[in-house]
Amino acid sequence: MDIKNIQKNAMQKSAEFTFTPPPEAPVFEPTAEEFLDPLSYIAKIRPVAEKTGICKIKPPSRWQPPFSLDVDKLKFVPRIQKVNELEAITRLKLLFLEKILKFWDLQGSPLKIPMIENKTLDLYCLKFWVDEEGGFENCNTPKKWRKIANSMGYSQNTSTMNFLRSNYEKILLPYEIFEKSKADILKTVKKTETKTESKVGEPGKLMFKEVSVESITKVKDESELKEEKLSKSIKKTKTGSDITIEIDLTKSNLENEVLKRNRELRRLACYGPGPKMPGLNDEEFDITKSRKRPRYDLDPLAIYICAICQKDHRDDLLLICNGCQDTYHTFCLKPPLTAVPDGDWRCPCCIAAEVHKPAEAFGFAQAEREYTLQQFGEMADKFKSEYFSMSGHLVPTNVAEKEFWRIISSVEEDVTVEYGADLHSMDHGSGFPTKSSLNLYPGDQEYVDSGWNLNNLPVLEGSVLRFINADISGMTVPWMYVGMCFSAFCWHNEDHWSYSINYLHWGEAKTWYGVPGSGAELLENAMKAAAPDLFKTQPDLLHQLVTIMNPNILMAAGVPIYRTDQQAGEFVITFPRAYHAGFNQGYNFAEAVNFAPPDWLPIGRECITHYKKLKRFCVFSHDELICKMALEGDRLDLDTALQTQKELMRATQEEGSFRGKLADKGIKNVRRTAFELLGDDERLCEICKTTCFLSSVSCSECKHMACLQHAEVMCECKWEKKTLYYRYDMDELHIMVQTIDFRVNSFDKWMTDAKTLLLPTAPDIGRLQKLKNLIDEADELKLPKCKLFHQLKEEYTKTTENTEPIVIELDDD
């Protein structure tokens, strides 16, 4: 479906709400034996589950970890979510309505939104469908207005068509004329603005910091390593979901008083996204100020001229702007005013500045109240039971689901909920038992050590994230979520396109929607097509975790979407680049973390390339991770070693190519530095925002720094002023590649020999010695103690026990 059709379809679906649940995601129930190894089981189900993006895993019935948090001590401040503001198209309508209300209010003519068929007239849709028909001037036949009424979901009788036409002419047409003539008026009325420009190479900007490689301590004992790990604590920022809005109580009280007086705004809740009511301050709304003709009594000798025609005649039709104090004839304005307005009036320049003032970045405000789990639960249960007029746990999941999407799609609904999201387990503790948990029972040790414990899963043998020394909150260290009915998480995929796993400890269900990684670009394009104006102002909106869209709109655009209801005691896995969103059916407690098996490595590299195009910050350096894995090859299993080999070879070839091009350009200054000892903000490419590790180029003239890919475009200074900083020279990188090659080949040969020897058809002659040789070889090569190694040891023990000792009797003679 093309962009225009996607947008038209979205508008039609928003006119008359319907919701059809997407198909169900797969559900897996591992056996007790399969459940012992999480990464192996996830790899086993991956071919099926990655096609839907998300899947649900039900643990064996006996696996029931205790909830280890002290419920009395856990306190948190939730986020406030106004539910319908989360939806992209609904937010667009609210922002447009805010502009229209502001436009009329600033001209002294406060607008009352008309009602049609017991609903508020959808001005955004009305303008959209009129534009689709070629604009108001071309909508001059009943046939076109009948088509517009039908597209908006209204009846197609004459009174409805006349109602739509007259309200467009009365409310939207003046705004449309103003928008078209705004540029001409602004050219005619000359206003000066002072602009400050920051110059390249401004004093005070720090040069790239060089760190000596020799400063890296080569040998550390275990206690030093533990202390270093504890000291490195990175808090992952899911951009946008962590945006908090500071609330000024004085201003808030003033706005509340204004909103009480303005029933139209309060009812339509147009004070949500962006500034609540921009321009509301004592000076601008001082009713003692002149709103009509100039007050000559202040200066009897003053001559007032129109800012457009530059003439001073017809002073009885001159208006004074309450913002800038300039004067205008009523008949010089576009559209002209037929009479002097009764209310506060602003000139076209002030209106343009106010109406087109950029909206504040949309985010979630923090609640003013701190909750304990019990207090939040009481509030959440009361909300749901009152909303549905029945006990919360009796509400069917499909009823709550349909109601959630109905609220999401409505401009008029004013449902506000709270969500205890992204609670750091480093600060609050984890819901799973850990070694540091208090009052552990004997049976709890199983869950402390379990691979499905989300504190363990990211750092299991076979997960590449265990090579990241720092604790990344939310990625390698779990985050926790306390939900209530309708609290939601918006469309997003995980940082670095990694896997994620979510466990629902207790409470009511969590409803999920997932899109496979293969459909990620389809979803992105569909959302941008359905709400283009929203993405025009915020191109990185999908990275902010603050926008949701009805799955039916996306499905109509060809996006594959699947759903599942996660019950207490169940896991939900999301696969690389899979977009997911959802909401909570009621009061519940969940915990989530990321993990990355070796099959993620090429996807992670692809993600970095994608981030570079978007100029998005990385959570960690992919190249640094690969090099660290290559240097610690004796910790790698065969699958991880193979993927590391491919990634390192690719990175080395790319690095050699870029360094060769820079040498051709004439760069002479070359220095080694230890990038890993720099903070991430000290080694960012200024062009693409990627985190440099293998190399970077820095300019001593303008103080800019960039990755090698963008070294040529970072500045226009001479190459003599630039320095190439590198972590490893090319010979060292090639040696690293050869080392990992040897590791892979040795491992591969050992595995082939071991599998051959364990075949039932393997000859018995020399079998015992061959088994011993392979076990010794594994120790010598420091191969990971994989499943095959344990099979060899078992076979060796079994063969040794079955071998009868040969007794040689010597004759005394």
JSON list of N, CA, C and O in Angstrom, two decimals, residues 58 92 96 129 191 298 559 700 747 802:
[
{"chain": "A", "resi": 58, "resn": "LYS", "atom": "N", "xyz": [5.94, -21.08, 28.56]},
{"chain": "A", "resi": 58, "resn": "LYS", "atom": "CA", "xyz": [5.39, -21.51, 29.84]},
{"chain": "A", "resi": 58, "resn": "LYS", "atom": "C", "xyz": [6.36, -22.47, 30.50]},
{"chain": "A", "resi": 58, "resn": "LYS", "atom": "O", "xyz": [6.61, -23.56, 29.98]},
{"chain": "A", "resi": 92, "resn": "LEU", "atom": "N", "xyz": [-1.88, 13.83, 16.84]},
{"chain": "A", "resi": 92, "resn": "LEU", "atom": "CA", "xyz": [-1.90, 14.79, 15.73]},
{"chain": "A", "resi": 92, "resn": "LEU", "atom": "C", "xyz": [-3.16, 15.65, 15.77]},
{"chain": "A", "resi": 92, "resn": "LEU", "atom": "O", "xyz": [-3.12, 16.87, 15.59]},
{"chain": "A", "resi": 96, "resn": "PHE", "atom": "N", "xyz": [-3.35, 19.68, 16.31]},
{"chain": "A", "resi": 96, "resn": "PHE", "atom": "CA", "xyz": [-3.99, 20.54, 15.31]},
{"chain": "A", "resi": 96, "resn": "PHE", "atom": "C", "xyz": [-5.11, 21.36, 15.96]},
{"chain": "A", "resi": 96, "resn": "PHE", "atom": "O", "xyz": [-5.24, 22.56, 15.70]},
{"chain": "A", "resi": 129, "resn": "TRP", "atom": "N", "xyz": [-9.88, 15.55, 4.58]},
{"chain": "A", "resi": 129, "resn": "TRP", "atom": "CA", "xyz": [-10.70, 15.08, 3.48]},
{"chain": "A", "resi": 129, "resn": "TRP", "atom": "C", "xyz": [-11.05, 16.20, 2.49]},
{"chain": "A", "resi": 129, "resn": "TRP", "atom": "O", "xyz": [-11.17, 15.93, 1.29]},
{"chain": "A", "resi": 191, "resn": "LYS", "atom": "N", "xyz": [10.27, 42.89, 10.88]},
{"chain": "A", "resi": 191, "resn": "LYS", "atom": "CA", "xyz": [10.63, 42.84, 12.30]},
{"chain": "A", "resi": 191, "resn": "LYS", "atom": "C", "xyz": [12.04, 42.30, 12.39]},
{"chain": "A", "resi": 191, "resn": "LYS", "atom": "O", "xyz": [12.41, 41.39, 11.66]},
{"chain": "A", "resi": 298, "resn": "LEU", "atom": "N", "xyz": [-2.59, 58.30, 25.93]},
{"chain": "A", "resi": 298, "resn": "LEU", "atom": "CA", "xyz": [-1.27, 58.07, 26.48]},
{"chain": "A", "resi": 298, "resn": "LEU", "atom": "C", "xyz": [-0.24, 59.00, 25.83]},
{"chain": "A", "resi": 298, "resn": "LEU", "atom": "O", "xyz": [0.72, 59.42, 26.46]},
{"chain": "A", "resi": 559, "resn": "VAL", "atom": "N", "xyz": [1.63, -4.68, 7.54]},
{"chain": "A", "resi": 559, "resn": "VAL", "atom": "CA", "xyz": [2.57, -5.01, 8.62]},
{"chain": "A", "resi": 559, "resn": "VAL", "atom": "C", "xyz": [2.11, -6.30, 9.31]},
{"chain": "A", "resi": 559, "resn": "VAL", "atom": "O", "xyz": [0.96, -6.37, 9.77]},
{"chain": "A", "resi": 700, "resn": "SER", "atom": "N", "xyz": [43.16, 19.47, 15.24]},
{"chain": "A", "resi": 700, "resn": "SER", "atom": "CA", "xyz": [43.69, 20.40, 16.24]},
{"chain": "A", "resi": 700, "resn": "SER", "atom": "C", "xyz": [43.26, 21.84, 15.98]},
{"chain": "A", "resi": 700, "resn": "SER", "atom": "O", "xyz": [43.31, 22.68, 16.87]},
{"chain": "A", "resi": 747, "resn": "PHE", "atom": "N", "xyz": [39.09, -25.98, 17.24]},
{"chain": "A", "resi": 747, "resn": "PHE", "atom": "CA", "xyz": [37.84, -26.38, 17.86]},
{"chain": "A", "resi": 747, "resn": "PHE", "atom": "C", "xyz": [37.03, -27.25, 16.89]},
{"chain": "A", "resi": 747, "resn": "PHE", "atom": "O", "xyz": [36.47, -28.29, 17.27]},
{"chain": "A", "resi": 802, "resn": "ASN", "atom": "N", "xyz": [34.56, -50.86, 32.07]},
{"chain": "A", "resi": 802, "resn": "ASN", "atom": "CA", "xyz": [34.22, -52.11, 31.39]},
{"chain": "A", "resi": 802, "resn": "ASN", "atom": "C", "xyz": [35.44, -52.90, 30.90]},
{"chain": "A", "resi": 802, "resn": "ASN", "atom": "O", "xyz": [35.32, -54.04, 30.47]}
]
